[in-house]
Coordinates of C-alpha atoms and ligand atoms in Angstrom, one line a residue:
X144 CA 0.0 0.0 0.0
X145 CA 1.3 3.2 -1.2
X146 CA 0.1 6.7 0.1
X147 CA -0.4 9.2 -2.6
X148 CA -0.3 12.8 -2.5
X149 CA -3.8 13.9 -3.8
X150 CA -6.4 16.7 -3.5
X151 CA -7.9 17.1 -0.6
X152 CA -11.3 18.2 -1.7
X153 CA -13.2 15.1 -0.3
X154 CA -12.2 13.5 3.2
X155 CA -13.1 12.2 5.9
X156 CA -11.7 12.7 9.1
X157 CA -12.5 10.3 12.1
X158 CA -11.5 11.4 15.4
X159 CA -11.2 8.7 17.9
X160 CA -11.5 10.2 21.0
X161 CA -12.9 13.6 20.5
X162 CA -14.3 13.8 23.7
X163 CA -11.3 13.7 25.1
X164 CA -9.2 17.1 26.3
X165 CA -6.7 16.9 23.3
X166 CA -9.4 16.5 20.8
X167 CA -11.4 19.8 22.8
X168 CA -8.5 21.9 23.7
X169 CA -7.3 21.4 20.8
X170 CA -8.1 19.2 17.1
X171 CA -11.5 21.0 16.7
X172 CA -11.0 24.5 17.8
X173 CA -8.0 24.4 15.1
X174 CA -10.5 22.8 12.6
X175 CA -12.9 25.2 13.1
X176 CA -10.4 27.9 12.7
X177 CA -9.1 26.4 9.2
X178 CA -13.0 26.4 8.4
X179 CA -13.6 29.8 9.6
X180 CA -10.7 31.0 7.0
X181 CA -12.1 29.6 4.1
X182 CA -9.7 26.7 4.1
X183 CA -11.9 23.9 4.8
X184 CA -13.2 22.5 1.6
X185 CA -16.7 21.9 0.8
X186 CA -16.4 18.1 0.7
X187 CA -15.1 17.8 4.2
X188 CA -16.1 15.7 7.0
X189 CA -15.4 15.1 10.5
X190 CA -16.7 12.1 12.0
X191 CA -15.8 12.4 16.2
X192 CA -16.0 9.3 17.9
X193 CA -15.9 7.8 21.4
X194 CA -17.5 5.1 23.7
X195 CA -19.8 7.4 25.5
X196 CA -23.8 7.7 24.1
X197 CA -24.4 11.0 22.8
X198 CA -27.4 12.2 21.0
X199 CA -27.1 14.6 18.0
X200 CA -28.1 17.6 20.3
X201 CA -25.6 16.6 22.6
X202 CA -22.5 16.2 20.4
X203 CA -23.9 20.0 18.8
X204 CA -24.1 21.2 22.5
X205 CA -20.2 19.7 23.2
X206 CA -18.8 21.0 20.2
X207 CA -20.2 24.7 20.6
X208 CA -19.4 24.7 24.7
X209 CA -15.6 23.6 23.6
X210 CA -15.6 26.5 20.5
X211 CA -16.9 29.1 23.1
X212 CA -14.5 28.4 25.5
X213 CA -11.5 27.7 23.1
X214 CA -8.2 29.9 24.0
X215 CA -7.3 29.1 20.3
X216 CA -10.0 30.8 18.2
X217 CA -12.0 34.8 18.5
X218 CA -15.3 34.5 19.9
X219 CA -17.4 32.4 17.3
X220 CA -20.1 33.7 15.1
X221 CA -22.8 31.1 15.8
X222 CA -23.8 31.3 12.0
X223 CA -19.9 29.6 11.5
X224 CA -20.3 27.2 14.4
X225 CA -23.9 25.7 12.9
X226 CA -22.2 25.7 9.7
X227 CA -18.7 23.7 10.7
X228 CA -21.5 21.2 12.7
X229 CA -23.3 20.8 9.4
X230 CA -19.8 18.8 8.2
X231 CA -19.6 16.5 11.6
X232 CA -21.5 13.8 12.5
X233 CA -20.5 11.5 15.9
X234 CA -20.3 7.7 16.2
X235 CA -20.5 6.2 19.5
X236 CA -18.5 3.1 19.2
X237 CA -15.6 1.3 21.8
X238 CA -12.8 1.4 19.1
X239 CA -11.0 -2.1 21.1
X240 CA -13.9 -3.9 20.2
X241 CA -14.2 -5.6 16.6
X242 CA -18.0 -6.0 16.0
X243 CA -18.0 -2.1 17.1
X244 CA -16.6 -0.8 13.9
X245 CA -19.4 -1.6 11.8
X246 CA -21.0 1.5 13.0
X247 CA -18.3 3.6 11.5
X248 CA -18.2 2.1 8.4
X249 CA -21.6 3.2 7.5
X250 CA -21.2 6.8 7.8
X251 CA -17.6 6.6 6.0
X252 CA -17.6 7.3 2.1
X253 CA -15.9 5.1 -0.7
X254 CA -13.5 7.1 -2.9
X255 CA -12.4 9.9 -0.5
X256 CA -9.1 10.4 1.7
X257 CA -9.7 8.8 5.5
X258 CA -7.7 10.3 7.9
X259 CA -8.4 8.5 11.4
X260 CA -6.5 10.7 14.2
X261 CA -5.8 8.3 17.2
X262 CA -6.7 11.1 20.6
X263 CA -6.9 8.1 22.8
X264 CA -4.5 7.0 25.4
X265 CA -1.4 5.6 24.1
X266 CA -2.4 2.1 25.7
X267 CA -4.5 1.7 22.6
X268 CA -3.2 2.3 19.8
X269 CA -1.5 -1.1 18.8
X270 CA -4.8 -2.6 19.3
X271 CA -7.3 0.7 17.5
X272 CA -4.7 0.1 14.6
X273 CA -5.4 -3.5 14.1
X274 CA -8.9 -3.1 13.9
X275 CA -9.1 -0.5 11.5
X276 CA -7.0 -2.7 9.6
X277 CA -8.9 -5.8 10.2
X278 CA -12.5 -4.2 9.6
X279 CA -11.6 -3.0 6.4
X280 CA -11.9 0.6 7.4
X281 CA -8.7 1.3 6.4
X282 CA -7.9 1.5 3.2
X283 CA -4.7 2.2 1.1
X284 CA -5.2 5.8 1.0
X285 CA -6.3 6.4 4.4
X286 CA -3.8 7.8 7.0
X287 CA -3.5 7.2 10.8
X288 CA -2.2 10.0 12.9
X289 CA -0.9 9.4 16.4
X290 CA 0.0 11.8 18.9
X291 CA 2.7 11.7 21.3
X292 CA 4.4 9.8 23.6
X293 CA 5.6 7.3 21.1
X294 CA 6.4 4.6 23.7
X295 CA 8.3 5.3 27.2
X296 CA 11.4 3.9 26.3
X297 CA 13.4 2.7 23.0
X298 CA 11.3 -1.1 23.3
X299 CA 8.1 0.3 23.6
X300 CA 8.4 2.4 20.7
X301 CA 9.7 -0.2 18.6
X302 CA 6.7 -2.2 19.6
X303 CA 4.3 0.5 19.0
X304 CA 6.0 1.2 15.3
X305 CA 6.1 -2.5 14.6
X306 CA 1.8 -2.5 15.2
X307 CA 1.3 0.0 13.2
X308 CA 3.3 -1.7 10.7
X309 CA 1.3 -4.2 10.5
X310 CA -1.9 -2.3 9.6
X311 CA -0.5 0.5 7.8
X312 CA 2.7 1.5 5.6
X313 CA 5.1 3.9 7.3
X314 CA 4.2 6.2 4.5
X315 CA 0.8 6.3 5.6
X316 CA 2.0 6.7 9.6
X317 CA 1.6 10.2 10.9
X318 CA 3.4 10.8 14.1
X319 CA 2.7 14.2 15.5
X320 CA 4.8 16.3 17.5
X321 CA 3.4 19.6 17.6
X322 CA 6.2 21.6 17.8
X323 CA 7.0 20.7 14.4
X324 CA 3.4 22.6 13.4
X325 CA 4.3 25.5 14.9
X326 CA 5.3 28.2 12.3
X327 CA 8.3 29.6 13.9
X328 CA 10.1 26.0 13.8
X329 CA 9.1 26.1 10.3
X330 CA 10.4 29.3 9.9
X331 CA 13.9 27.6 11.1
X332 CA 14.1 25.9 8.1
X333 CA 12.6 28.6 5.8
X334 CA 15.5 31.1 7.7
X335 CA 18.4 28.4 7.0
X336 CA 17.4 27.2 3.3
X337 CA 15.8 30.2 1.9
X338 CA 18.5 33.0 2.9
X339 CA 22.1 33.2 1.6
X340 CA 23.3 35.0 4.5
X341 CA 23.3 32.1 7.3
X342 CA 24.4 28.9 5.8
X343 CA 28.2 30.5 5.8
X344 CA 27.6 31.4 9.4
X345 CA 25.7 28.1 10.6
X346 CA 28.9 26.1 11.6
X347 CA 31.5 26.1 14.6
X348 CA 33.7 28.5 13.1
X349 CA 31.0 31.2 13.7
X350 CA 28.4 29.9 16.2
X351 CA 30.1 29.8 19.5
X352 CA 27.0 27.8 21.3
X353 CA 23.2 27.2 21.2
X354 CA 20.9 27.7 23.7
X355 CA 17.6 25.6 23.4
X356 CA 15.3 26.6 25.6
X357 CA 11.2 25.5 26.4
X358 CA 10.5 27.3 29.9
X359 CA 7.1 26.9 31.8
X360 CA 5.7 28.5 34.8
X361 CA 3.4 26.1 35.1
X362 CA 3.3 23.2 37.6
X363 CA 2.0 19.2 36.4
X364 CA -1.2 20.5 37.6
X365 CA -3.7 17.8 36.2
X366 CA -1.2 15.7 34.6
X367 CA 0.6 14.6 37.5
X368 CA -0.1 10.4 36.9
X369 CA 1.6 10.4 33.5
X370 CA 4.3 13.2 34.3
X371 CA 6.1 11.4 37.3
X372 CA 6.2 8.4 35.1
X373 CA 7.4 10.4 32.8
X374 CA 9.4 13.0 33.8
X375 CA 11.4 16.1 31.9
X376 CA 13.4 14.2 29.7
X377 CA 11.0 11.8 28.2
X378 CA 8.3 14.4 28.2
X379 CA 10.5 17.0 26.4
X380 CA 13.5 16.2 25.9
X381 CA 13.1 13.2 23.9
X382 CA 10.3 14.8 21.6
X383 CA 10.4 18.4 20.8
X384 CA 13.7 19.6 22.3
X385 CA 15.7 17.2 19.9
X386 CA 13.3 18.2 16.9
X387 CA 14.3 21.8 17.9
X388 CA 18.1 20.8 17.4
X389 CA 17.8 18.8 14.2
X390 CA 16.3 21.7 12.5
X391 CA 18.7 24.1 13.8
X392 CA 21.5 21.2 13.2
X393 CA 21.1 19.4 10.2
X394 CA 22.4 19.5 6.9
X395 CA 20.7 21.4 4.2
X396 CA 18.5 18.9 2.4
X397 CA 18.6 17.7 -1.1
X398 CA 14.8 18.7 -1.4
X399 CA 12.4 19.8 0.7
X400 CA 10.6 16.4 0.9
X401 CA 9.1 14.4 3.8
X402 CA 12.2 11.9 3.5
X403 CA 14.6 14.2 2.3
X404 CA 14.3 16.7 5.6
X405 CA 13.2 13.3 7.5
X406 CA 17.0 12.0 6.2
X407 CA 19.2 14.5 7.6
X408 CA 17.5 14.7 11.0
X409 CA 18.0 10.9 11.8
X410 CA 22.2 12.3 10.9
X411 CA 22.0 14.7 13.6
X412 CA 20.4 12.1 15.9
X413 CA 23.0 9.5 15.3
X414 CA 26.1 12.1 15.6
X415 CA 24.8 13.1 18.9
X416 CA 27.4 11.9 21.3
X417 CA 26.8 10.1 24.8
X418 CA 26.3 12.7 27.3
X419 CA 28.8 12.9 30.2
X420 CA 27.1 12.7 33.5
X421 CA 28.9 16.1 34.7
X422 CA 27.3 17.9 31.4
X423 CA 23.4 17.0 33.2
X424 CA 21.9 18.6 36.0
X425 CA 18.3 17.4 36.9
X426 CA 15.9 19.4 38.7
X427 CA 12.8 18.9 40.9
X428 CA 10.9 22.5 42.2
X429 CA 9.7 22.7 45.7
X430 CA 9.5 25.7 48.4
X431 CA 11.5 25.4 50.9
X432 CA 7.8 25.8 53.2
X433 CA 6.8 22.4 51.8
X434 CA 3.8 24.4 49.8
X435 CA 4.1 24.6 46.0
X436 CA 6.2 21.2 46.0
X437 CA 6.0 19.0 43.0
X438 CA 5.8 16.0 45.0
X439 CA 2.4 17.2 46.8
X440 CA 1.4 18.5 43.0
X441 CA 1.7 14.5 41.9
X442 CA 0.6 13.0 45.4
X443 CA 4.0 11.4 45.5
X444 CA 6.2 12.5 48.7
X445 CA 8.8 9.9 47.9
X446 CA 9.0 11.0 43.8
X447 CA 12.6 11.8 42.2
X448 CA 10.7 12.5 38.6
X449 CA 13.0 15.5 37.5
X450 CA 10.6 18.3 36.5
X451 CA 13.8 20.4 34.7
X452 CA 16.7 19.2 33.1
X453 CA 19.7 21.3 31.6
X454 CA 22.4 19.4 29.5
X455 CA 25.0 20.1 27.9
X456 CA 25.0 17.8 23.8
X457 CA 27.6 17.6 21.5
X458 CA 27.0 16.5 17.6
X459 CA 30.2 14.8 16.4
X460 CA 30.4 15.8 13.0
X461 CA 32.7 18.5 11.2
X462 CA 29.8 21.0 11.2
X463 CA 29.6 21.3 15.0
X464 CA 33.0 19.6 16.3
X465 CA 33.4 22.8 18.4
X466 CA 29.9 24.0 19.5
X467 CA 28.0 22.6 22.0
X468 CA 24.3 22.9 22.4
X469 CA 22.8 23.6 25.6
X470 CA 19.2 22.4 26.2
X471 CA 17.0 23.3 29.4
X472 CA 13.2 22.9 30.0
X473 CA 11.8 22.8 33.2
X474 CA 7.9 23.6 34.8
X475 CA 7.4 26.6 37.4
X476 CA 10.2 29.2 36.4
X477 CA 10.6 32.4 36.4
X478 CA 8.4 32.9 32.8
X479 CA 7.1 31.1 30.2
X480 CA 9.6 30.9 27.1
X481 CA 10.8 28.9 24.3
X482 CA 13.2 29.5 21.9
X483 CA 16.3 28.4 20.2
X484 CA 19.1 31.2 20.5
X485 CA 22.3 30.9 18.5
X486 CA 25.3 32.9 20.0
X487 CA 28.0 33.7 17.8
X488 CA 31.7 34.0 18.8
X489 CA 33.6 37.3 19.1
X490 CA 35.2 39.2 16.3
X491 CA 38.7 37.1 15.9
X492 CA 40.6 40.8 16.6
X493 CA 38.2 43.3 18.7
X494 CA 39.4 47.1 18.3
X495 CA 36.9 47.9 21.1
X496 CA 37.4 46.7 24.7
X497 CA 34.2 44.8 26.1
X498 CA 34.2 48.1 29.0
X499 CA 32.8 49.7 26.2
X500 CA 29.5 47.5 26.2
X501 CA 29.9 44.9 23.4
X502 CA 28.1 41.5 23.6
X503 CA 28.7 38.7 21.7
X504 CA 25.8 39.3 18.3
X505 CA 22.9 36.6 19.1
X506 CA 20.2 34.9 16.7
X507 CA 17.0 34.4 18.8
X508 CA 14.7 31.9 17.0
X509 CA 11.3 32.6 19.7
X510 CA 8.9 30.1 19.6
X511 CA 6.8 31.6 22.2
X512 CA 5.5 34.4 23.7
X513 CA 5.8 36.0 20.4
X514 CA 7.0 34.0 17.5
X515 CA 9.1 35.4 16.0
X516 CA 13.2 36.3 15.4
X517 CA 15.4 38.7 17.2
X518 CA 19.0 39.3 15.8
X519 CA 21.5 41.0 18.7
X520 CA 24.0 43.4 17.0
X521 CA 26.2 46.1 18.5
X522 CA 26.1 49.4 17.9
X523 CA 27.6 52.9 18.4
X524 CA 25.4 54.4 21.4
X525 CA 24.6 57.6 19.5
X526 CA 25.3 61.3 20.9
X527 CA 28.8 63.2 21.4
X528 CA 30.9 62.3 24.8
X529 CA 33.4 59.4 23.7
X530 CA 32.9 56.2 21.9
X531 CA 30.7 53.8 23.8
X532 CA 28.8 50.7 22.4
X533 CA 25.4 49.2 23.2
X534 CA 23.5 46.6 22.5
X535 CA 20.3 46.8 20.2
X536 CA 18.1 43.9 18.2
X537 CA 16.6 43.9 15.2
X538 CA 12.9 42.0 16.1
X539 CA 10.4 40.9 13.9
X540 CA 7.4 39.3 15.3
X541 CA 6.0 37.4 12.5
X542 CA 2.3 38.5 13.5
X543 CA 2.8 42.1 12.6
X544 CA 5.3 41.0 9.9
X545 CA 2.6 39.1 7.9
X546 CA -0.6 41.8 9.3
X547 CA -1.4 38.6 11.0
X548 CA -3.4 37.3 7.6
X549 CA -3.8 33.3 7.9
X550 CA -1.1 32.8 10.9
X551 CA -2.7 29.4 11.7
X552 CA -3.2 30.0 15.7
X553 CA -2.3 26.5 16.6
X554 CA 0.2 23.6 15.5
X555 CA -2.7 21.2 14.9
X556 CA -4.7 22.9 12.3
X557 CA -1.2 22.9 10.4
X558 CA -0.9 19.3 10.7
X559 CA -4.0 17.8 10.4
X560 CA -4.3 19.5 6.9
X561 CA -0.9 18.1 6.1
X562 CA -1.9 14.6 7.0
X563 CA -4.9 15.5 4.5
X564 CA -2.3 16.8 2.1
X565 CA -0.4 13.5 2.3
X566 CA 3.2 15.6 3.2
X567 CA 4.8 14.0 5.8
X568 CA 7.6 16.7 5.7
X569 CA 6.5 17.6 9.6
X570 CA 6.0 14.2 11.1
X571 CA 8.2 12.2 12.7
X572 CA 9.1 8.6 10.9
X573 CA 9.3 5.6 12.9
X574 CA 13.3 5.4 12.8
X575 CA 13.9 8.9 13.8
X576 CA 11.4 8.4 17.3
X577 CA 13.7 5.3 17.9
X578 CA 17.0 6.7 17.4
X579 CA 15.8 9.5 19.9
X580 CA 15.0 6.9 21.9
X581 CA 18.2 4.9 21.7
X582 CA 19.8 8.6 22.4
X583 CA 17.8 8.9 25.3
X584 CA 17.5 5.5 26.8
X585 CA 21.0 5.4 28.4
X586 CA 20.4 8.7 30.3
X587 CA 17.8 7.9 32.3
X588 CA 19.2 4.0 32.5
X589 CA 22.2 5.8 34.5
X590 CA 20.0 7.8 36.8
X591 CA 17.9 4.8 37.6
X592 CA 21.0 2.9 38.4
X593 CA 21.8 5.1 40.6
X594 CA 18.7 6.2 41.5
X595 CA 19.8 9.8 41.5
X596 CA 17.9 12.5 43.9
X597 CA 17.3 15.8 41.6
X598 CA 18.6 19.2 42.8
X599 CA 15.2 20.8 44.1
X600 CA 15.0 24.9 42.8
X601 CA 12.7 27.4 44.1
X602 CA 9.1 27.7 42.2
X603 CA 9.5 31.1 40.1
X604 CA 13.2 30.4 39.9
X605 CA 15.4 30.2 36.6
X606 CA 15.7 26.5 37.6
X607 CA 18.7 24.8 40.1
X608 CA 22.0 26.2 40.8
X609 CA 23.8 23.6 39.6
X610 CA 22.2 24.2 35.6
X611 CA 23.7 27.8 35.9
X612 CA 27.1 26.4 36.7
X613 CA 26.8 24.1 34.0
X614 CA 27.2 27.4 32.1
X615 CA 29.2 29.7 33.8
X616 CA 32.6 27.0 34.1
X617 CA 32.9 27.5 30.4
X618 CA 32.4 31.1 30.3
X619 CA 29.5 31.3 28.9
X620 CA 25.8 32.3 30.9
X621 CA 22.0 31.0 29.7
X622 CA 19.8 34.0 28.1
X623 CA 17.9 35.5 31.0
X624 CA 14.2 33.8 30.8
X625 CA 12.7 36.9 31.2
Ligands
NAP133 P1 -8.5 12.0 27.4 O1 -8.9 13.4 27.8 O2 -8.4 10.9 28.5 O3 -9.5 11.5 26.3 C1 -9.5 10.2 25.8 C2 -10.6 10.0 24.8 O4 -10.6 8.7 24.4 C3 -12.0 10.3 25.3 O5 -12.7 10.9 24.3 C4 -12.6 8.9 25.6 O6 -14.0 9.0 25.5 C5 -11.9 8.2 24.4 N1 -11.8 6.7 24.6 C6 -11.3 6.1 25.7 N2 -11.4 4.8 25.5 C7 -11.9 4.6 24.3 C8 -12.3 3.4 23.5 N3 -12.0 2.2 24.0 N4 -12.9 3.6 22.3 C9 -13.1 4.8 21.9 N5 -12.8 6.0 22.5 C10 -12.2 5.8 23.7 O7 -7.1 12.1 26.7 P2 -6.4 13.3 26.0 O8 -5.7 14.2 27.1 O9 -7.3 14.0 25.1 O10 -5.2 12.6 25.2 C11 -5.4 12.0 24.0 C12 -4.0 11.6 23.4 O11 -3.3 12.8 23.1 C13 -3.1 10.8 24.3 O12 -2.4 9.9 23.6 C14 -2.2 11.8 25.0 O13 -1.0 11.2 25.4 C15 -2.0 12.7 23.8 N6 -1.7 14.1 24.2 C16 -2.6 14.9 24.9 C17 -2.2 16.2 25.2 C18 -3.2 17.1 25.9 O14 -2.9 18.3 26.0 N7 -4.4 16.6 26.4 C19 -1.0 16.7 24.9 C20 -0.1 15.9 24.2 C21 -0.4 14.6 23.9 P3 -14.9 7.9 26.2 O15 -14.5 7.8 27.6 O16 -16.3 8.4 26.0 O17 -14.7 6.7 25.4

């Protein structure tokens, strides 16, 4: 079975799970929004799905309670919201249960793309795949999209991949990781391949270090079960933190196709070095009063679930021999920021001496608040009274930069139109979740071993001691978070 790239102006899109918070929050508040822009052809359907009975006036009353509230979309005009309703119907059906998907079948068309979008607990999608497989649901054009966490360790994800195998070819897997639907991590590659002016820069002759950094202020609040079996690393670190770095790493593709781009960030996963254990610092917050403590937040008073990690990664290959990239994410900081900030080295021969106010110039890729990129330059402070330098940056927010027409508001609208689309361009394939896996794997195999206590930092804080010392023995100090 082969996927085809073909138009989109017929399909029909099953959400399994859309009663679920992911499918609420945020699948159909970023459908609606794509259907609000015009961009939602005629021929579209969405068929939501999930074990509970609903009647039509209560799927319409579910739907419009989670538009209203939506944090994604502009108050709805409730001429838009009866229109977007007129393209869904909902199927109550257990999706484990073979005789079940029967009831599906009947409202799907023949001859139009089927997208089924897995918003279920990871648990079930081996055995969901199987039967859309086995009931004949699926056919060779349809797609299955699945959310992550793919797997909790390198052998569950293997597993996972090797189920869906079985049901579906990889080219018809799509394995979201929303950061990759996000504009400005598009906008990495767009800045990297479209521009002349950074690809002579983009190497370890020029870029001193990177800094990649996703920053919450927010606690596990509600997710506290899965996140202290979880923890920074796989949560983040495994997922969107190393799609960050391939895209700022990677070699400039051949094409910009799903398995050209796809290609060259499996490279940069497999010329990422072992971490040394001095280059890590895990953190867990709690108040030194016992309130505002992640183990009361996850009802776990013995828990050593790191909820920040900073480490210091090396990529052993001739383009970054010399530069190392520092990553950091952690819950309850100071502020709420992510970005990827590339800090270049120092003139080779500086005329000025740094008392004059020079900084080292800085590329900040902002993924949020904000999206948008910041360049750092120096500059002559202007005005008579001796030679002095300052600091200045060059900022374009891509809202204002684009009047704000068509900025898709969240990563999932982006995708699911993809998936749609057939482009796999910003999904992960199956071997580039397990080598991040098998990069992974070993790190928290050490601190298990070990079983290694995490360095507890104040809530509100930029995150342990020990992560700014990671920094400031080489020199070198993170960007303030703001
Ligand atoms: P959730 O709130 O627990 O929703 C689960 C959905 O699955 C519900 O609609 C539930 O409805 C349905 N369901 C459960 N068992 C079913 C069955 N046997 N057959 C058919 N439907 C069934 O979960 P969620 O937070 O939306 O997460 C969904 C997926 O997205 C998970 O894989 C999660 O890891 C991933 N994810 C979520 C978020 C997020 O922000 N929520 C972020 C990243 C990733 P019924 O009980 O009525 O069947």
């Amino acid at each position: 079975m082969v996927s085809r790239v073909i138009p989109v102006d017929e399909f029909d899109l099953v959400i399994i799970g859309v009663t679920g918070d992911l499918a609420l929050r945020k699948i159909l508040p970023g459908l609606f929004h794509r259907f609000v822009v015009g961009q939602m052809p005629s021929g579209a359907r969405i068929i939501g799905s999930a074990r509970r009975e609903m009647d039509r006036r209560g799927f319409e009353s579910m739907v419009r309670e989670c538009l209203e509230n939506s944090e994604e979309t502009a108050p709805p005009k409730p001429d838009m919201v009866e229109n977007f309703l007129d393209c869904m119907v909902y199927v109550s059906m257990d999706a484990t249960e073979e005789g079940e998907w029967s009831k599906l079948s009947t409202e799907l068309r023949s001859d139009v793309v089927r997208a089924f979008c897995l918003s279920v607990s990871p648990a079930l999608f081996e055995v969901i795949a199987l039967r859309l497989n086995a009931s004949g649901v699926a056919n060779s054009d349809s797609r299955i999209i699945v959310e992550k966490p793919f797997g909790h360790d390198l052998a569950a994800a293997q597993s996972l991949n090797k189920s869906l195998l079985v049901a579906f070819e990889e080219s018809q897997i799509y394995r979201i990781d929303h950061y990759l639907g996000k504009e400005t991590v598009q906008n990495l590659m767009a800045l990297r391949f479209a521009n002349a002016l950074w690809e002579p820069l983009w190497n370890s002759t020029h870029i001193d270090h990177v800094q990649i950094t996703v920053a919450e202020t927010v606690g596990v609040s509600g997710r506290g079960d899965y996140y202290d079996r979880s923890g920074a690393v796989r949560d983040m670190v495994q997922n969107h933190m190393l799609q960050l770095l391939c895209l700022t790493a990677m070699e400039p593709p051949a094409k910009f196709e799903p398995d050209a781009v796809r290609n060259e960030k499996v490279k940069v996963i497999a010329a990422l070095e072992a971490v040394d254990e001095h280059d890590i610092v895990r953190g867990q917050y709690g108040a030194r009063d016992g309130h505002d403590c992640y183990q009361s937040d996850v009802h776990n008073a013995a828990s050593k679930t790191e909820s920040f990690v900073a480490m210091k990664l090396r990529i052993g290959n001739w383009r970054w021999a010399n530069t190392p990239f520092y990553l950091r994410t952690g819950k309850k900081l100071k502020a709420r920021s992510s970005e990827v900030a590339i800090i270049f080295r120092d003139p080779p021969h500086m005329i000025f001496p740094k008392s004059i106010g020079r900084k080292s110039n800085s590329l900040v890729i902002r993924l949020q608040p904000d999206e948008g990129i910041e360049l750092h330059n120096t500059i002559k402070e202007p005005g008579p009274g001796g030679f002095r330098l300052m600091n200045t940056s060059l900022d374009m927010t891509f809202a204002s930069a684009v009047n704000e027409v068509a900025v898709p508001q969240d990563a999932y609208e982006r995708l699911i139109m993809d998936v749609i689309r057939g482009d796999q361009t910003l999904f992960m394939r199956g071997d580039e979740v397990e080598a991040a896996w098998a990069w992974v794997d070993p790190v928290i195999a050490r601190w298990e071993e070990t079983d290694q206590s995490p360095e507890i930092y104040d809530p509100g804080s930029s995150g342990p001691e020990a992560a700014l010392a990671l920094m400031h023995r080489e020199g070198r100090r993170w960007r303030d978070l703001g």
